Amino acid sequence: MRRALAGIALAVTSMVALSFLVPLALLVREQARDRVTTAAEQRAAALSPVLALTTRRADVQQAVTELDSADQLAVRLPDGGFVGTPHAPEDALDRAVRGRETLAVDTTDGWVYLQPVVLRGDRVAVVEAHVPAADLTRGVAASWGVMALLALGLVGGSVLVADRLGARVVRSSRSLERASLALGSGDLDVRVEPDGPPELQEAGVAFNTMADRVVDLLAVERELVADLSHRLRTPLTALYLEADRMGATPSARRVTEAAGQLEGELDSIIAAARTPLAAAQSGGGPGTAKPCDAAEVVAMRLDFWSVLATQQARPYERSLTPRPAPVAFPEDDLAAVVDALIGNVFRHTPEGTAFAVRVERADGHVFLTVDDAGPGVADPEAALTRGVSVGGSTGLGLDIVARAARTADGELTIGRAPLGGARVRVSFVLAEPGR
């Protein structure tokens, strides 16, 4: 593009310069010629009064010498004699005498001006003013050189300006291209600084708007996925519990199989929906997530699960720190962690089993602890292995929790709870230790 713009500027400016230079050069040459010929005519006219007074050779010679020291004036006297050196052709002199008309004649060595002077007795003298060819073009070459230099400067300047403009356009275009490729490869934080011509600036603003919209849409998608998880896991848990209540009957097995298949499909959908965004945000780290208050999120999810706990006569205890507990972790992801932990209590303990949820803040960390009074976890290491969960499920719940803890620079531990069952404890790095 830079070459194209420079070539266009070169062609256009050259044509404009030529369209002005050619007439201007001719005008300069004509002005130079007019200047010297006018001076010659004035010198010739100055001799007319002298000839009107006297035609004596000595007097005329003295007048010619005073008016012209370059031997460019001559006078043809009425008797046919000459004062000075004539340069005009003989036929031109005869024509001026006979016709008594002023003549301007171009000769091989310059230009000649003939001015007849009518004297008493019908006599005619002719004043001749000669201009050498060199004088006709004196200063023209220098003027043409100056104009040529100005034209070259104009052309060079226009090409330079076009090149700079092209470089600016190319730079803006390449910046927009790099940003588009980065956005396409998953860098959702990439933005461009609108630069260049107005059109490219508008394109940059439009790109930034599009990128912001993509981020918003992906955030909405994450919320929908999280909402899907929250909405469907509770009915699935209820189905499992209902199947257990029905006992070892064919109907119970069919309900369990259908619920398991539905849960598998749900897990696949959630994983597929989360994977593109996770890849797009890879490398961002927990520090780039918008902090949320762990105590507030846990309280919100406990309110959700309390309805089912009341239906199943499960006593539960909540203990939430009154201090702010911000963690650099998305709110919907933290909600999914809480749902996975509480959902495991409902899924792997009988109805009426008590549980407790605590959120504590200490030593630059926030700790989320879920205890239950169930049978506990015999093999904690196996429980953290995806697909080998102690309850015979896919193990997705604790795997989600473990990955969330690692993302937030924390850890997941499983032990024995004071209630007699399992204790699952997740730590998150405090987002704002100074608070």
Tab-separated table of C-alpha atoms in Angstrom:
chain	number	residue	atom	x	y	z
A	1	MET	CA	0.000	0.000	0.000
A	2	ARG	CA	2.853	2.358	0.790
A	3	ARG	CA	4.330	1.859	-2.693
A	4	ALA	CA	0.952	2.348	-4.316
A	5	LEU	CA	0.301	5.600	-2.452
A	6	ALA	CA	3.824	6.845	-3.186
A	7	GLY	CA	3.430	5.992	-6.874
A	8	ILE	CA	0.078	7.769	-7.065
A	9	ALA	CA	1.522	10.845	-5.346
A	10	LEU	CA	4.503	10.823	-7.714
A	11	ALA	CA	2.329	10.574	-10.818
A	12	VAL	CA	-0.236	13.164	-9.742
A	13	THR	CA	2.293	15.683	-8.439
A	14	SER	CA	4.461	15.294	-11.544
A	15	MET	CA	1.521	15.998	-13.829
A	16	VAL	CA	0.486	19.018	-11.763
A	17	ALA	CA	4.047	20.322	-11.688
A	18	LEU	CA	4.443	19.909	-15.440
A	19	SER	CA	1.117	21.579	-16.132
A	20	PHE	CA	2.369	24.640	-14.265
A	21	LEU	CA	6.041	24.509	-15.137
A	22	VAL	CA	5.726	24.438	-18.929
A	23	PRO	CA	3.551	27.589	-19.211
A	24	LEU	CA	5.574	29.271	-16.474
A	25	ALA	CA	8.838	28.499	-18.228
A	26	LEU	CA	7.509	29.959	-21.483
A	27	LEU	CA	6.262	33.005	-19.601
A	28	VAL	CA	9.663	33.550	-18.005
A	29	ARG	CA	11.353	33.378	-21.401
A	30	GLU	CA	8.902	35.834	-22.890
A	31	GLN	CA	9.307	38.211	-19.958
A	32	ALA	CA	13.081	38.109	-20.321
A	33	ARG	CA	12.754	38.893	-24.038
A	34	ASP	CA	10.216	41.639	-23.407
A	35	ARG	CA	12.483	43.239	-20.824
A	36	VAL	CA	15.470	43.653	-23.145
A	37	THR	CA	13.423	44.534	-26.231
A	38	THR	CA	11.520	47.194	-24.302
A	39	ALA	CA	14.820	48.682	-23.149
A	40	ALA	CA	16.042	48.673	-26.737
A	41	GLU	CA	12.913	50.416	-27.951
A	42	GLN	CA	13.347	53.058	-25.282
A	43	ARG	CA	16.917	53.706	-26.353
A	44	ALA	CA	15.815	53.985	-29.976
A	45	ALA	CA	13.037	56.380	-29.045
A	46	ALA	CA	15.521	58.549	-27.165
A	47	LEU	CA	17.375	59.277	-30.432
A	48	SER	CA	14.333	60.607	-32.266
A	49	PRO	CA	14.489	64.118	-30.703
A	50	VAL	CA	18.192	64.354	-31.520
A	51	LEU	CA	17.589	63.537	-35.183
A	52	ALA	CA	14.740	66.027	-35.292
A	53	LEU	CA	17.230	68.743	-34.295
A	54	THR	CA	20.281	67.702	-36.320
A	55	THR	CA	21.522	65.036	-38.683
A	56	ARG	CA	25.191	66.016	-38.486
A	57	ARG	CA	27.228	62.808	-38.181
A	58	ALA	CA	29.313	64.078	-35.282
A	59	ASP	CA	26.281	65.144	-33.245
A	60	VAL	CA	24.444	61.917	-33.942
A	61	GLN	CA	27.581	59.892	-33.096
A	62	GLN	CA	27.890	61.658	-29.772
A	63	ALA	CA	24.240	60.991	-28.933
A	64	VAL	CA	24.558	57.318	-29.855
A	65	THR	CA	27.662	56.964	-27.712
A	66	GLU	CA	25.940	58.538	-24.711
A	67	LEU	CA	22.861	56.321	-25.017
A	68	ASP	CA	24.658	53.050	-25.824
A	69	SER	CA	28.150	51.947	-24.975
A	70	ALA	CA	27.699	48.382	-26.192
A	71	ASP	CA	27.457	49.198	-29.881
A	72	GLN	CA	23.830	48.120	-30.022
A	73	LEU	CA	22.485	51.385	-31.489
A	74	ALA	CA	22.937	52.513	-35.076
A	75	VAL	CA	21.429	55.261	-37.253
A	76	ARG	CA	20.890	55.294	-40.977
A	77	LEU	CA	21.090	58.939	-41.995
A	78	PRO	CA	18.869	60.421	-44.723
A	79	ASP	CA	21.847	60.443	-47.100
A	80	GLY	CA	22.277	56.658	-46.696
A	81	GLY	CA	25.277	56.803	-44.374
A	82	PHE	CA	25.439	54.950	-41.031
A	83	VAL	CA	26.395	55.951	-37.542
A	84	GLY	CA	27.341	52.842	-35.572
A	85	THR	CA	27.301	49.259	-36.762
A	86	PRO	CA	24.106	48.173	-38.513
A	87	HIS	CA	22.732	44.660	-37.868
A	88	ALA	CA	19.432	44.802	-39.730
A	89	PRO	CA	19.057	43.258	-43.198
A	90	GLU	CA	19.201	45.744	-46.062
A	91	ASP	CA	15.704	44.941	-47.259
A	92	ALA	CA	14.303	45.625	-43.771
A	93	LEU	CA	16.002	49.034	-43.721
A	94	ASP	CA	14.656	49.886	-47.173
A	95	ARG	CA	11.176	48.810	-46.108
A	96	ALA	CA	11.319	51.009	-43.028
A	97	VAL	CA	12.396	53.980	-45.154
A	98	ARG	CA	9.856	53.487	-47.922
A	99	GLY	CA	6.964	52.476	-45.737
A	100	ARG	CA	7.926	54.726	-42.847
A	101	GLU	CA	6.815	51.970	-40.464
A	102	THR	CA	8.335	50.586	-37.280
A	103	LEU	CA	9.721	47.060	-37.667
A	104	ALA	CA	10.964	44.331	-35.334
A	105	VAL	CA	13.059	41.713	-37.048
A	106	ASP	CA	14.624	38.489	-35.754
A	107	THR	CA	18.064	37.879	-37.185
A	108	THR	CA	20.600	35.097	-36.901
A	109	ASP	CA	22.510	36.906	-34.186
A	110	GLY	CA	19.637	38.427	-32.243
A	111	TRP	CA	16.789	40.878	-32.599
A	112	VAL	CA	16.614	44.252	-34.369
A	113	TYR	CA	14.200	47.129	-33.823
A	114	LEU	CA	13.855	49.710	-36.626
A	115	GLN	CA	12.194	53.066	-35.925
A	116	PRO	CA	11.927	55.538	-38.841
A	117	VAL	CA	12.168	59.266	-38.074
A	118	VAL	CA	10.618	61.654	-40.647
A	119	LEU	CA	12.608	64.896	-40.952
A	120	ARG	CA	12.043	68.206	-42.745
A	121	GLY	CA	12.064	68.039	-46.493
A	122	ASP	CA	10.459	64.594	-46.415
A	123	ARG	CA	13.679	63.002	-45.459
A	124	VAL	CA	13.734	59.765	-43.443
A	125	ALA	CA	16.321	58.554	-40.950
A	126	VAL	CA	16.103	55.119	-39.320
A	127	VAL	CA	17.168	54.354	-35.753
A	128	GLU	CA	18.253	50.752	-35.263
A	129	ALA	CA	18.371	49.062	-31.809
A	130	HIS	CA	20.003	45.676	-31.747
A	131	VAL	CA	19.704	43.038	-29.006
A	132	PRO	CA	22.138	40.081	-29.144
A	133	ALA	CA	20.678	36.584	-28.910
A	134	ALA	CA	22.420	35.984	-25.564
A	135	ASP	CA	20.655	38.988	-24.057
A	136	LEU	CA	17.257	37.708	-25.172
A	137	THR	CA	17.587	34.651	-22.908
A	138	ARG	CA	19.715	36.120	-20.133
A	139	GLY	CA	18.605	34.714	-16.730
A	140	VAL	CA	16.132	32.289	-18.289
A	141	ALA	CA	18.256	29.201	-17.606
A	142	ALA	CA	18.739	30.185	-13.968
A	143	SER	CA	15.005	30.762	-13.536
A	144	TRP	CA	14.238	27.434	-15.128
A	145	GLY	CA	16.722	25.745	-12.788
A	146	VAL	CA	15.087	27.290	-9.733
A	147	MET	CA	11.647	26.218	-10.940
A	148	ALA	CA	12.929	22.711	-11.621
A	149	LEU	CA	14.354	22.481	-8.108
A	150	LEU	CA	11.079	23.711	-6.648
A	151	ALA	CA	9.187	21.161	-8.712
A	152	LEU	CA	11.500	18.369	-7.568
A	153	GLY	CA	11.054	19.492	-3.971
A	154	LEU	CA	7.282	19.529	-4.412
A	155	VAL	CA	7.256	16.062	-5.958
A	156	GLY	CA	9.665	14.676	-3.360
A	157	GLY	CA	7.699	16.229	-0.511
A	158	SER	CA	4.406	14.837	-1.781
A	159	VAL	CA	5.922	11.370	-2.160
A	160	LEU	CA	7.343	11.573	1.367
A	161	VAL	CA	4.002	12.688	2.806
A	162	ALA	CA	2.212	9.918	0.898
A	163	ASP	CA	4.743	7.390	2.178
A	164	ARG	CA	4.263	8.553	5.772
A	165	LEU	CA	0.503	8.421	5.339
A	166	GLY	CA	0.807	4.962	3.819
A	167	ALA	CA	3.036	3.846	6.694
A	168	ARG	CA	0.438	5.081	9.165
A	169	VAL	CA	-2.323	3.265	7.325
A	170	VAL	CA	-0.254	0.078	7.090
A	171	ARG	CA	0.692	0.282	10.758
A	172	SER	CA	-2.941	0.688	11.794
A	173	SER	CA	-4.038	-2.109	9.460
A	174	ARG	CA	-1.396	-4.499	10.761
A	175	SER	CA	-2.275	-3.638	14.357
A	176	LEU	CA	-5.912	-4.429	13.606
A	177	GLU	CA	-4.861	-7.637	11.857
A	178	ARG	CA	-2.723	-8.774	14.805
A	179	ALA	CA	-5.527	-7.995	17.229
A	180	SER	CA	-8.028	-9.928	15.102
A	181	LEU	CA	-5.728	-12.954	14.958
A	182	ALA	CA	-5.147	-12.760	18.712
A	183	LEU	CA	-8.881	-12.557	19.376
A	184	GLY	CA	-9.478	-15.457	17.027
A	185	SER	CA	-6.849	-17.518	18.874
A	186	GLY	CA	-8.569	-16.893	22.216
A	187	ASP	CA	-6.990	-13.751	23.686
A	188	LEU	CA	-10.108	-12.011	24.951
A	189	ASP	CA	-8.147	-9.160	26.531
A	190	VAL	CA	-6.678	-7.891	23.256
A	191	ARG	CA	-7.748	-4.414	22.186
A	192	VAL	CA	-6.467	-1.916	19.629
A	193	GLU	CA	-5.647	1.751	19.942
A	194	PRO	CA	-7.669	3.462	17.180
A	195	ASP	CA	-5.144	5.127	14.886
A	196	GLY	CA	-4.695	6.145	11.287
A	197	PRO	CA	-7.298	7.650	8.941
A	198	PRO	CA	-10.836	8.158	10.269
A	199	GLU	CA	-12.058	5.005	8.547
A	200	LEU	CA	-9.437	2.845	10.276
A	201	GLN	CA	-10.101	4.584	13.577
A	202	GLU	CA	-13.772	3.692	13.216
A	203	ALA	CA	-12.759	0.116	12.380
A	204	GLY	CA	-10.611	0.013	15.531
A	205	VAL	CA	-13.478	1.290	17.672
A	206	ALA	CA	-15.778	-1.277	16.071
A	207	PHE	CA	-13.237	-4.028	16.779
A	208	ASN	CA	-13.007	-3.043	20.444
A	209	THR	CA	-16.795	-2.970	20.676
A	210	MET	CA	-16.975	-6.412	19.083
A	211	ALA	CA	-14.342	-7.798	21.468
A	212	ASP	CA	-16.228	-6.396	24.464
A	213	ARG	CA	-19.415	-7.930	23.128
A	214	VAL	CA	-17.715	-11.312	22.713
A	215	VAL	CA	-16.514	-11.177	26.309
A	216	ASP	CA	-20.011	-10.281	27.474
A	217	LEU	CA	-21.565	-13.105	25.464
A	218	LEU	CA	-19.062	-15.614	26.829
A	219	ALA	CA	-19.794	-14.392	30.345
A	220	VAL	CA	-23.507	-14.879	29.703
A	221	GLU	CA	-22.748	-18.359	28.391
A	222	ARG	CA	-20.816	-19.183	31.543
A	223	GLU	CA	-23.715	-17.962	33.640
A	224	LEU	CA	-26.154	-20.076	31.650
A	225	VAL	CA	-23.933	-23.125	32.053
A	226	ALA	CA	-23.618	-22.532	35.770
A	227	ASP	CA	-27.357	-22.026	36.033
A	228	LEU	CA	-27.933	-25.232	34.107
A	229	SER	CA	-25.681	-27.037	36.545
A	230	HIS	CA	-27.468	-25.575	39.542
A	231	ARG	CA	-30.910	-26.283	38.177
A	232	LEU	CA	-30.368	-29.866	37.014
A	233	ARG	CA	-28.128	-31.337	39.671
A	234	THR	CA	-30.697	-30.925	42.424
A	235	PRO	CA	-33.446	-32.815	40.518
A	236	LEU	CA	-30.864	-35.473	39.635
A	237	THR	CA	-29.970	-35.864	43.276
A	238	ALA	CA	-33.663	-36.130	44.099
A	239	LEU	CA	-34.024	-38.844	41.446
A	240	TYR	CA	-31.150	-40.812	42.926
A	241	LEU	CA	-32.621	-40.518	46.380
A	242	GLU	CA	-36.036	-41.548	45.124
A	243	ALA	CA	-34.527	-44.549	43.394
A	244	ASP	CA	-32.783	-45.545	46.628
A	245	ARG	CA	-36.105	-45.236	48.457
A	246	MET	CA	-37.754	-47.559	45.917
A	247	GLY	CA	-35.268	-50.273	46.784
A	248	ALA	CA	-33.725	-52.887	44.490
A	249	THR	CA	-36.577	-53.014	42.004
A	250	PRO	CA	-36.428	-52.946	38.214
A	251	SER	CA	-38.091	-49.544	38.245
A	252	ALA	CA	-35.455	-48.215	40.617
A	253	ARG	CA	-32.678	-49.538	38.415
A	254	ARG	CA	-34.207	-47.924	35.361
A	255	VAL	CA	-34.577	-44.609	37.183
A	256	THR	CA	-30.961	-44.842	38.377
A	257	GLU	CA	-29.691	-45.690	34.899
A	258	ALA	CA	-31.688	-42.877	33.305
A	259	ALA	CA	-30.508	-40.413	35.928
A	260	GLY	CA	-26.910	-41.557	35.464
A	261	GLN	CA	-27.175	-41.173	31.697
A	262	LEU	CA	-28.715	-37.733	32.095
A	263	GLU	CA	-25.987	-36.722	34.528
A	264	GLY	CA	-23.327	-37.911	32.081
A	265	GLU	CA	-24.874	-35.887	29.285
A	266	LEU	CA	-25.098	-32.889	31.595
A	267	ASP	CA	-21.433	-33.243	32.527
A	268	SER	CA	-20.465	-33.449	28.850
A	269	ILE	CA	-22.481	-30.376	27.966
A	270	ILE	CA	-21.034	-28.370	30.836
A	271	ALA	CA	-17.469	-29.469	30.057
A	272	ALA	CA	-17.884	-28.693	26.362
A	273	ALA	CA	-19.344	-25.285	27.102
A	274	ARG	CA	-16.615	-24.414	29.597
A	275	THR	CA	-13.648	-25.654	27.570
A	276	PRO	CA	-13.530	-22.906	24.871
A	277	LEU	CA	-13.637	-20.141	27.453
A	278	ALA	CA	-11.031	-21.816	29.606
A	279	ALA	CA	-8.747	-22.118	26.579
A	280	ALA	CA	-9.409	-18.523	25.629
A	281	GLN	CA	-8.455	-17.357	29.100
A	282	SER	CA	-5.445	-19.648	29.474
A	283	GLY	CA	-2.464	-17.853	30.875
A	284	GLY	CA	-4.605	-15.278	32.637
A	285	GLY	CA	-4.188	-16.884	36.061
A	286	PRO	CA	-6.346	-16.288	39.049
A	287	GLY	CA	-5.127	-12.748	39.366
A	288	THR	CA	-7.126	-11.727	36.306
A	289	ALA	CA	-10.489	-12.991	37.642
A	290	LYS	CA	-12.876	-10.515	39.201
A	291	PRO	CA	-12.824	-11.092	42.966
A	292	CYS	CA	-15.970	-12.258	44.736
A	293	ASP	CA	-16.782	-12.674	48.415
A	294	ALA	CA	-16.689	-16.349	49.315
A	295	ALA	CA	-18.968	-15.934	52.335
A	296	GLU	CA	-21.667	-14.241	50.249
A	297	VAL	CA	-21.563	-16.922	47.553
A	298	VAL	CA	-21.714	-19.753	50.089
A	299	ALA	CA	-24.637	-18.101	51.862
A	300	MET	CA	-26.507	-17.774	48.561
A	301	ARG	CA	-25.993	-21.437	47.652
A	302	LEU	CA	-26.899	-22.628	51.159
A	303	ASP	CA	-30.222	-20.846	50.810
A	304	PHE	CA	-30.747	-22.811	47.608
A	305	TRP	CA	-29.933	-26.205	49.172
A	306	SER	CA	-31.828	-25.510	52.400
A	307	VAL	CA	-35.138	-26.318	50.713
A	308	LEU	CA	-34.067	-29.861	49.883
A	309	ALA	CA	-32.414	-30.225	53.287
A	310	THR	CA	-35.715	-29.367	54.973
A	311	GLN	CA	-37.577	-31.890	52.803
A	312	GLN	CA	-35.119	-34.623	53.778
A	313	ALA	CA	-35.014	-33.628	57.458
A	314	ARG	CA	-31.300	-32.877	57.291
A	315	PRO	CA	-30.108	-30.572	60.057
A	316	TYR	CA	-27.372	-28.305	58.914
A	317	GLU	CA	-25.104	-25.676	60.390
A	318	ARG	CA	-23.609	-22.649	58.747
A	319	SER	CA	-20.672	-20.651	60.026
A	320	LEU	CA	-19.606	-17.757	57.830
A	321	THR	CA	-16.862	-15.304	58.697
A	322	PRO	CA	-18.158	-11.763	59.283
A	323	ARG	CA	-14.987	-10.346	57.744
A	324	PRO	CA	-14.736	-9.796	53.974
A	325	ALA	CA	-13.439	-12.926	52.285
A	326	PRO	CA	-12.601	-11.905	48.690
A	327	VAL	CA	-11.056	-14.546	46.449
A	328	ALA	CA	-9.728	-14.054	42.919
A	329	PHE	CA	-12.191	-16.548	41.508
A	330	PRO	CA	-15.315	-16.065	39.359
A	331	GLU	CA	-18.517	-16.093	41.349
A	332	ASP	CA	-20.242	-18.693	39.186
A	333	ASP	CA	-17.239	-21.041	39.428
A	334	LEU	CA	-17.186	-20.694	43.178
A	335	ALA	CA	-20.920	-21.401	43.246
A	336	ALA	CA	-20.295	-24.573	41.216
A	337	VAL	CA	-17.686	-25.639	43.792
A	338	VAL	CA	-20.142	-25.133	46.658
A	339	ASP	CA	-22.868	-27.038	44.773
A	340	ALA	CA	-20.496	-29.929	44.072
A	341	LEU	CA	-19.518	-30.260	47.735
A	342	ILE	CA	-23.045	-29.985	49.150
A	343	GLY	CA	-24.420	-32.161	46.353
A	344	ASN	CA	-22.001	-34.923	47.318
A	345	VAL	CA	-23.396	-34.821	50.878
A	346	PHE	CA	-26.944	-35.309	49.597
A	347	ARG	CA	-25.877	-37.977	47.114
A	348	HIS	CA	-23.653	-40.121	49.368
A	349	THR	CA	-25.339	-39.845	52.763
A	350	PRO	CA	-28.798	-41.054	53.807
A	351	GLU	CA	-31.678	-38.709	54.482
A	352	GLY	CA	-31.601	-37.075	57.870
A	353	THR	CA	-27.782	-36.920	57.897
A	354	ALA	CA	-26.532	-33.659	59.328
A	355	PHE	CA	-23.942	-31.498	57.638
A	356	ALA	CA	-22.141	-28.222	58.278
A	357	VAL	CA	-20.665	-25.550	56.007
A	358	ARG	CA	-18.033	-23.088	57.196
A	359	VAL	CA	-16.167	-20.181	55.623
A	360	GLU	CA	-13.102	-18.967	57.537
A	361	ARG	CA	-10.438	-16.396	56.838
A	362	ALA	CA	-6.906	-16.833	58.184
A	363	ASP	CA	-3.247	-16.455	57.159
A	364	GLY	CA	-3.961	-14.847	53.794
A	365	HIS	CA	-6.343	-17.630	52.778
A	366	VAL	CA	-10.064	-18.295	52.743
A	367	PHE	CA	-11.091	-21.797	53.779
A	368	LEU	CA	-14.340	-23.459	52.695
A	369	THR	CA	-15.160	-26.549	54.781
A	370	VAL	CA	-18.058	-28.980	54.308
A	371	ASP	CA	-18.555	-31.615	57.065
A	372	ASP	CA	-21.157	-34.352	57.241
A	373	ALA	CA	-22.220	-37.049	59.649
A	374	GLY	CA	-22.229	-39.801	57.049
A	375	PRO	CA	-20.006	-42.830	56.645
A	376	GLY	CA	-16.995	-40.763	55.585
A	377	VAL	CA	-14.494	-41.417	52.818
A	378	ALA	CA	-12.429	-44.552	53.172
A	379	ASP	CA	-9.911	-43.664	50.428
A	380	PRO	CA	-9.479	-39.882	50.061
A	381	GLU	CA	-6.878	-40.238	47.313
A	382	ALA	CA	-9.215	-42.325	45.195
A	383	ALA	CA	-12.017	-39.847	45.824
A	384	LEU	CA	-9.913	-37.166	44.136
A	385	THR	CA	-9.385	-39.276	41.034
A	386	ARG	CA	-11.668	-38.436	38.156
A	387	GLY	CA	-13.865	-41.383	37.303
A	388	VAL	CA	-13.014	-43.375	40.481
A	389	SER	CA	-15.234	-41.658	43.037
A	390	VAL	CA	-16.061	-43.547	46.211
A	391	GLY	CA	-19.778	-43.475	45.526
A	392	GLY	CA	-19.528	-45.066	42.106
A	393	SER	CA	-20.208	-41.776	40.272
A	394	THR	CA	-18.049	-40.140	37.620
A	395	GLY	CA	-16.011	-38.284	40.210
A	396	LEU	CA	-16.645	-35.049	38.346
A	397	GLY	CA	-17.764	-33.116	41.428
A	398	LEU	CA	-14.572	-33.406	43.483
A	399	ASP	CA	-12.488	-33.113	40.330
A	400	ILE	CA	-14.154	-29.758	39.584
A	401	VAL	CA	-13.446	-28.672	43.156
A	402	ALA	CA	-9.797	-29.783	42.968
A	403	ARG	CA	-9.211	-27.949	39.685
A	404	ALA	CA	-10.871	-24.839	41.099
A	405	ALA	CA	-8.584	-24.946	44.131
A	406	ARG	CA	-5.485	-25.243	41.937
A	407	THR	CA	-6.657	-22.365	39.767
A	408	ALA	CA	-6.981	-20.169	42.864
A	409	ASP	CA	-3.514	-21.211	44.155
A	410	GLY	CA	-5.161	-23.293	46.866
A	411	GLU	CA	-5.626	-26.958	47.644
A	412	LEU	CA	-8.286	-29.562	48.425
A	413	THR	CA	-8.030	-31.932	51.388
A	414	ILE	CA	-10.315	-34.729	52.564
A	415	GLY	CA	-10.367	-35.932	56.151
A	416	ARG	CA	-12.553	-36.955	59.051
A	417	ALA	CA	-15.141	-34.448	60.297
A	418	PRO	CA	-16.050	-33.853	63.957
A	419	LEU	CA	-19.593	-34.957	62.994
A	420	GLY	CA	-18.165	-38.411	62.256
A	421	GLY	CA	-18.306	-38.336	58.474
A	422	ALA	CA	-16.193	-36.745	55.758
A	423	ARG	CA	-14.586	-33.329	55.884
A	424	VAL	CA	-13.788	-31.664	52.569
A	425	ARG	CA	-11.725	-28.515	52.956
A	426	VAL	CA	-10.845	-26.138	50.095
A	427	SER	CA	-8.437	-23.200	50.435
A	428	PHE	CA	-8.318	-20.079	48.267
A	429	VAL	CA	-5.724	-17.330	48.302
A	430	LEU	CA	-7.124	-14.127	49.734
A	431	ALA	CA	-7.530	-11.649	46.884
A	432	GLU	CA	-6.853	-8.563	49.019
A	433	PRO	CA	-4.656	-9.466	51.991
A	434	GLY	CA	-4.554	-5.838	53.113
A	435	ARG	CA	-8.255	-5.582	53.798
